[in-house]
PDB file of C-alpha atoms in Angstrom:
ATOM      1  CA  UNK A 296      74.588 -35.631  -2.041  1.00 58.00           C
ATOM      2  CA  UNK A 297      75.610 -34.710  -5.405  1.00 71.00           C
ATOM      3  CA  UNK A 298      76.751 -31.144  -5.650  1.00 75.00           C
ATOM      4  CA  UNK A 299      74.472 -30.626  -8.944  1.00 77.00           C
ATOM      5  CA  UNK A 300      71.390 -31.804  -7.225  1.00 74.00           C
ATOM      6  CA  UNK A 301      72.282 -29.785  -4.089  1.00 74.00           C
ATOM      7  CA  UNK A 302      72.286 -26.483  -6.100  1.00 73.00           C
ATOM      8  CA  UNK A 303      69.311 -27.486  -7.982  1.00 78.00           C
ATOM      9  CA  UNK A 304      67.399 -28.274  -5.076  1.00 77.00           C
ATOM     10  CA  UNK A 305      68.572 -25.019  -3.579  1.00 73.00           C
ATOM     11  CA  UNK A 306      67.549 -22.995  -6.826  1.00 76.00           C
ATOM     12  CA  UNK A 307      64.253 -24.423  -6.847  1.00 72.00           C
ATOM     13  CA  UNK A 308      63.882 -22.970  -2.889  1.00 68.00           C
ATOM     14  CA  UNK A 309      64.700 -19.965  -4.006  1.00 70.00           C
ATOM     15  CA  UNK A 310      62.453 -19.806  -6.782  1.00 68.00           C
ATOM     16  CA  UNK A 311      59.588 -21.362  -4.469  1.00 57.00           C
ATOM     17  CA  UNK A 312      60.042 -17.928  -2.371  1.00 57.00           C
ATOM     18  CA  UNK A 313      60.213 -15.600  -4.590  1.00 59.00           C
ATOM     19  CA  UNK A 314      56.427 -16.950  -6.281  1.00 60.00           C
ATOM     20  CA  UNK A 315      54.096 -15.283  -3.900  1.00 70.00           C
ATOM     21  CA  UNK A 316      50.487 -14.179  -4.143  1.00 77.00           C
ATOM     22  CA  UNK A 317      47.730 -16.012  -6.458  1.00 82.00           C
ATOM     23  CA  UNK A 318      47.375 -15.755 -10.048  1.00 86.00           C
ATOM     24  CA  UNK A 319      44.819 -13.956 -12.207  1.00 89.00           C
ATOM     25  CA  UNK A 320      42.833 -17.635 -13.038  1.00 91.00           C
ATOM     26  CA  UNK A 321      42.972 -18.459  -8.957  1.00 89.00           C
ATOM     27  CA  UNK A 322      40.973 -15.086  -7.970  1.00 92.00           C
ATOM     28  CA  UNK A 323      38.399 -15.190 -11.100  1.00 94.00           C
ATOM     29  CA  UNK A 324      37.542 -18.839  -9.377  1.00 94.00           C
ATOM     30  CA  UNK A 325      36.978 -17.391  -6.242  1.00 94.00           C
ATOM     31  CA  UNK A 326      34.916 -14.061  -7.225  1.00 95.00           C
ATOM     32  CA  UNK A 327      32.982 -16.774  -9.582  1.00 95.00           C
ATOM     33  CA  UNK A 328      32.323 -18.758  -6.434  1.00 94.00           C
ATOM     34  CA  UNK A 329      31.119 -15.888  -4.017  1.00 94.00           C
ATOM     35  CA  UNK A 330      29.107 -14.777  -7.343  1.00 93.00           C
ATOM     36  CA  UNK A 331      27.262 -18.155  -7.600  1.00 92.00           C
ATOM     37  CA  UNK A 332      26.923 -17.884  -3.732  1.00 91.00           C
ATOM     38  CA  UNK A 333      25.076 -14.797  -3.390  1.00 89.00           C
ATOM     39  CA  UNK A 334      22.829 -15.110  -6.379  1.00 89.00           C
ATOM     40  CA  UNK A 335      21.837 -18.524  -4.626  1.00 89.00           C
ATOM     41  CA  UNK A 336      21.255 -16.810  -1.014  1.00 87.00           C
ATOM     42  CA  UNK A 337      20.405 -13.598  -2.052  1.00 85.00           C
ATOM     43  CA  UNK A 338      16.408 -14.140  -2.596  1.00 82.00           C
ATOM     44  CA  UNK A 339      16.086 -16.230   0.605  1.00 82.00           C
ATOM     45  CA  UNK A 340      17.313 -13.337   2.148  1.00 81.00           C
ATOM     46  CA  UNK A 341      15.085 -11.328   0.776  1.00 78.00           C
ATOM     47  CA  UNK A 342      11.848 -13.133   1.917  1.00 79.00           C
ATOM     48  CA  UNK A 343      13.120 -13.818   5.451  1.00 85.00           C
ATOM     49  CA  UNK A 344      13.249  -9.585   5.429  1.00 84.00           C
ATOM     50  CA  UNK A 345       9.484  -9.505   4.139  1.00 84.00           C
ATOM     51  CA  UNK A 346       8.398 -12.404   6.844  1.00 87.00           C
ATOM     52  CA  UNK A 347       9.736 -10.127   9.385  1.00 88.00           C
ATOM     53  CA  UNK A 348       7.718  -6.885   8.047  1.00 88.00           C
ATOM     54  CA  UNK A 349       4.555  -9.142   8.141  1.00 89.00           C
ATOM     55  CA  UNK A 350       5.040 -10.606  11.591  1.00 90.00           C
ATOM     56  CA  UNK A 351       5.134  -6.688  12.927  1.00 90.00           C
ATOM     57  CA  UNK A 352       1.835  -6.485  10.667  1.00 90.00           C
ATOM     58  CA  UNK A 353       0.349  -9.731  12.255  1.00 90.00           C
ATOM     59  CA  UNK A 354       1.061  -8.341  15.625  1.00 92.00           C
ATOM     60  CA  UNK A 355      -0.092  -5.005  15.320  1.00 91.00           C
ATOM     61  CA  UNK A 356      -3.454  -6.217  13.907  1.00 90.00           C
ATOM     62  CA  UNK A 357      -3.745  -9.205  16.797  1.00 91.00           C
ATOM     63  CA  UNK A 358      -3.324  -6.362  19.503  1.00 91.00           C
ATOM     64  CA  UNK A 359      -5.583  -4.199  18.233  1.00 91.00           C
ATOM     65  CA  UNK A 360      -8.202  -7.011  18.174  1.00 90.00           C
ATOM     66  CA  UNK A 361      -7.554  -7.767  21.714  1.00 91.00           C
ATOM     67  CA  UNK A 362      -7.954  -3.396  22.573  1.00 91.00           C
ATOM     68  CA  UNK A 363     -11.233  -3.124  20.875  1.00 90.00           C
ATOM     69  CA  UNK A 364     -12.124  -6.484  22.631  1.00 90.00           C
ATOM     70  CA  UNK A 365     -11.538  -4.813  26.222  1.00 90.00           C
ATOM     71  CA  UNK A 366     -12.477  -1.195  24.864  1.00 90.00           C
ATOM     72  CA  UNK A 367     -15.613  -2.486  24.195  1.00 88.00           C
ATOM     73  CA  UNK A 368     -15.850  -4.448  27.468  1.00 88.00           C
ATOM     74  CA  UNK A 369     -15.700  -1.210  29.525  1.00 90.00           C
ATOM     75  CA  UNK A 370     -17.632   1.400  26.594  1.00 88.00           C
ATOM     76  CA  UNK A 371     -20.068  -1.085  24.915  1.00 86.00           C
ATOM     77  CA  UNK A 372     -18.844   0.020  21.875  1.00 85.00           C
ATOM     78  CA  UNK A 373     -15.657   0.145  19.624  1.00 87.00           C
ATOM     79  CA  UNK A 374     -13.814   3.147  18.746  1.00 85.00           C
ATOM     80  CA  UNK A 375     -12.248   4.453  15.682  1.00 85.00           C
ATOM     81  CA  UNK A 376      -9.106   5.939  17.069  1.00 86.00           C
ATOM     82  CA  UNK A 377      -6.115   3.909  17.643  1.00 88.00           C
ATOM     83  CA  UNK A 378      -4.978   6.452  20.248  1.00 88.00           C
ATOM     84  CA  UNK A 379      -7.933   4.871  22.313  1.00 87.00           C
ATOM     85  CA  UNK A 380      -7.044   1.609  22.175  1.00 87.00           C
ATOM     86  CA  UNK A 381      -3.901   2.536  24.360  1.00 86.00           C
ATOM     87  CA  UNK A 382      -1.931  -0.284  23.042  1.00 87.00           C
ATOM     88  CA  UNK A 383       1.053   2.178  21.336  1.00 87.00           C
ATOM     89  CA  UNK A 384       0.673   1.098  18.379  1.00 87.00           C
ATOM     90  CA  UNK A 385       1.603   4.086  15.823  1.00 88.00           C
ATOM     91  CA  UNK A 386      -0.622   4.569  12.458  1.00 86.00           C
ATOM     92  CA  UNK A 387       2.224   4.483  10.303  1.00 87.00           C
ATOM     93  CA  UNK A 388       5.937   2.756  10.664  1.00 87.00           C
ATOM     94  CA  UNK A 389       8.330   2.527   8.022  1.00 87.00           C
ATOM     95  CA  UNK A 390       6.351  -0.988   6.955  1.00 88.00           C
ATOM     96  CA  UNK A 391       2.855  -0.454   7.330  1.00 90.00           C
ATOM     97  CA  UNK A 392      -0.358   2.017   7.724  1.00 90.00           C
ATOM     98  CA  UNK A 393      -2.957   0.814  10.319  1.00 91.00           C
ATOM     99  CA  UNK A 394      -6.557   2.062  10.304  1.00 89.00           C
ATOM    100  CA  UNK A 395      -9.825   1.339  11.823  1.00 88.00           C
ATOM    101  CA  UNK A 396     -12.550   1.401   9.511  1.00 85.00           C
ATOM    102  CA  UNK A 397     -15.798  -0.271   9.065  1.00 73.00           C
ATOM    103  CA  UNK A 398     -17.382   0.721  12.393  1.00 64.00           C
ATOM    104  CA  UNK A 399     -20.848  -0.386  13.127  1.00 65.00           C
ATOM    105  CA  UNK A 400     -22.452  -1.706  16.327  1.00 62.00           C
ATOM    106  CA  UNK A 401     -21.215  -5.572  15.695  1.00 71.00           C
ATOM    107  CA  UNK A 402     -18.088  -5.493  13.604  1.00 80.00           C
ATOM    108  CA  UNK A 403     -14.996  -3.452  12.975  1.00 80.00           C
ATOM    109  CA  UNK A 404     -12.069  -3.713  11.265  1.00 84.00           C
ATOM    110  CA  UNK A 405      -8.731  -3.088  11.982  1.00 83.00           C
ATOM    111  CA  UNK A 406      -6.399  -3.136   9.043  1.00 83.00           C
ATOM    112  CA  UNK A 407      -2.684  -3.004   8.280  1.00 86.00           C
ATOM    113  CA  UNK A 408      -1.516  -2.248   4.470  1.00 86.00           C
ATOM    114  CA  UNK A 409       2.189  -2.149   3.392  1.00 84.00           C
ATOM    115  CA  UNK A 410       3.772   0.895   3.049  1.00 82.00           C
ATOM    116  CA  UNK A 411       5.254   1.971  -0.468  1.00 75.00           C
ATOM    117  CA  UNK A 412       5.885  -2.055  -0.972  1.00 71.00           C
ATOM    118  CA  UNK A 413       3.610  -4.357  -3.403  1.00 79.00           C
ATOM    119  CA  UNK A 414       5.875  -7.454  -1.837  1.00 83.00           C
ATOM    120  CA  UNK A 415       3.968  -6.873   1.758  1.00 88.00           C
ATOM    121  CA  UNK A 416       0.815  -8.898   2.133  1.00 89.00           C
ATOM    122  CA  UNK A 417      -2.116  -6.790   4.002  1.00 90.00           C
ATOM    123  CA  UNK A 418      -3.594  -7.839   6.826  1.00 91.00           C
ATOM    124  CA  UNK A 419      -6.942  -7.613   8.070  1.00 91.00           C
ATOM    125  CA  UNK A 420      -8.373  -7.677  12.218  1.00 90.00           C
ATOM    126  CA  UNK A 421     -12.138  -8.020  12.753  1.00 89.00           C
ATOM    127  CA  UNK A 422     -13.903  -8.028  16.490  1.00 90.00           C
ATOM    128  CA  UNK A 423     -17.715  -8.356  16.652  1.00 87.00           C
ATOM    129  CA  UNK A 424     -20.201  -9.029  19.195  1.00 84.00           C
ATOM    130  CA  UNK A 425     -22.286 -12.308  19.432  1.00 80.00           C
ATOM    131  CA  UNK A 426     -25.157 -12.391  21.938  1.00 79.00           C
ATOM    132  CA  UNK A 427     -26.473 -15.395  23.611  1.00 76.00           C
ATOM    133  CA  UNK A 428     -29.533 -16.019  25.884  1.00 70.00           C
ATOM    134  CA  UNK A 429     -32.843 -14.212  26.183  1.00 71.00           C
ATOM    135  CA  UNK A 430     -34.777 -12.085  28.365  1.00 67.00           C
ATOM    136  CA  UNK A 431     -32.709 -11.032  31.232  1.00 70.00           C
ATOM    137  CA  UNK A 432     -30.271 -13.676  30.472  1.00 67.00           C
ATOM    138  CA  UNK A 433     -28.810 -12.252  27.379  1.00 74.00           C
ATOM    139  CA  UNK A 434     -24.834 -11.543  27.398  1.00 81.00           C
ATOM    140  CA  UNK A 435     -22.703  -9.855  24.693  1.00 78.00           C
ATOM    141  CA  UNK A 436     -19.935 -11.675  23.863  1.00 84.00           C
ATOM    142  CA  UNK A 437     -16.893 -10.184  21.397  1.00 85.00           C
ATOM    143  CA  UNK A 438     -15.306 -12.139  18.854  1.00 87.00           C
ATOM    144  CA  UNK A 439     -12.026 -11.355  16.645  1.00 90.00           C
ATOM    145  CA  UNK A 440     -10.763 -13.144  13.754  1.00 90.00           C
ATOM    146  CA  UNK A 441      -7.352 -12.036  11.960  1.00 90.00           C
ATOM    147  CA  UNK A 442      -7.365 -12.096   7.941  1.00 90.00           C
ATOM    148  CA  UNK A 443      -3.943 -12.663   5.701  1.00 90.00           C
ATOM    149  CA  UNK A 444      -4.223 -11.206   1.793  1.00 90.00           C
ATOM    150  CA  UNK A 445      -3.499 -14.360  -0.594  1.00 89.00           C
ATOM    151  CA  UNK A 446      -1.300 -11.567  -2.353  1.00 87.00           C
ATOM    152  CA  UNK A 447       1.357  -9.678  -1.514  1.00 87.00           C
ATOM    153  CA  UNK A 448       0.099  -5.851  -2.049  1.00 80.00           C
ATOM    154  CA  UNK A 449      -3.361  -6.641  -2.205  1.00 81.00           C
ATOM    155  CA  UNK A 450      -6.205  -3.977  -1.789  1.00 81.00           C
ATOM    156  CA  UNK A 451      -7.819  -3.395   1.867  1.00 81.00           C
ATOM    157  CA  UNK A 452     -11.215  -4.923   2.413  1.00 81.00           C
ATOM    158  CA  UNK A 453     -13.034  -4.459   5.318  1.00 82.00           C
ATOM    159  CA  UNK A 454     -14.095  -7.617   7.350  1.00 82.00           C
ATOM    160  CA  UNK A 455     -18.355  -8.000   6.611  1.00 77.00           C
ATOM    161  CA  UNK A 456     -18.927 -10.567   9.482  1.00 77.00           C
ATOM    162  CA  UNK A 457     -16.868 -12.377  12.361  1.00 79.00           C
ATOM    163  CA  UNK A 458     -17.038 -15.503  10.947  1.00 80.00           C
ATOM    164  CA  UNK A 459     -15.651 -14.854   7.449  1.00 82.00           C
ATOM    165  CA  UNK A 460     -12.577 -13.618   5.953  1.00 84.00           C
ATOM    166  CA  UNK A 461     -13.129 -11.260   2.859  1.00 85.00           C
ATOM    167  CA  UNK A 462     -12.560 -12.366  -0.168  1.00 86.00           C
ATOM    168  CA  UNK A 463      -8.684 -13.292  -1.381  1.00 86.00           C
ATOM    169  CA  UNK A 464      -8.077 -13.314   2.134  1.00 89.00           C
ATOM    170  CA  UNK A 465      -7.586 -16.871   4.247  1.00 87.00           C
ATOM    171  CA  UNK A 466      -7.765 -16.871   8.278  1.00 87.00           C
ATOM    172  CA  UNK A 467      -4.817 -17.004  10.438  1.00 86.00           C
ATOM    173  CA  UNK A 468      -7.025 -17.363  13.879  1.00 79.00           C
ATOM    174  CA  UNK A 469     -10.008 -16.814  15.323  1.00 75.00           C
TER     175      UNK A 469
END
């Protein structure tokens, strides 16, 4: 080998190590990257965390259906007292509020509306009582059915018959 293209070739080494780190243009592209990234995940994200409130909602509102269906198995009547139901269900988490309201011999309503949050949808529980037969042959039966707002943040309504969700509300199960 050529002496002049030996110390060339050993010049550019040298230079090659003494170049380290990335340039100004090199981490722009990158923060610009993670940038587009984030505003792309970042409301996904976001409704995942809401589904997750409203499941805790959905359950809440589906066990307290299935308390005042056994509170009223053993009473013959519902109650207006969470505390009664005994399912441990508090009236207020960092989510939601749950009340009973609506009380009357055939329907209640058991309700869950978002806490501080107009993204939460409220939910809405109903139990009744059906009865079949005649004469000595008649049986009370209880019924639930579990209401979802159409809006997130929309205004409680109590549930007016077992068969029917209130109004702006559609039916997750009977």
């Amino acid at each position: 080998m050529k002496t002049e293209f030996k110390a060339k070739f050993l010049q550019h080494l040298n230079q090659k190590k003494q170049e380290k780190g990335f340039t100004l243009i090199e981490l722009l592209v990158v923060v610009i990257i993670i940038g587009i990234l984030a505003a792309v995940a970042l409301p996904s994200l976001l409704s995942q965390t809401n589904k997750a409130k409203q499941a805790e909602a959905r359950q809440n509102v589906g066990a307290m259906n299935r308390a005042q269906q056994a509170y009223f198995l053993e009473k013959n009547q519902f109650t207006t007292s969470i505390a009664e139901l005994g399912v441990g269900i508090k009236t207020q988490t960092a989510n939601y509020k749950y009340t009973i309201a609506g009380s009357t011999n055939t329907v209640i309503s058991n309700i869950a509306e978002g806490v501080g949050s107009k993204t939460l949808k409220t939910y809405v529980g109903g139990v009744g009582t059906l009865t079949s037969g005649s004469g000595s042959g008649t049986e009370v039966l209880t019924q639930a059915i579990l209401c979802e707002s159409n809006e997130p943040g929309a205004t409680t309504a109590l549930v007016a018959n077992i068969d029917n969700c209130p109004s702006a509300y559609t039916i997750l199960g009977k």
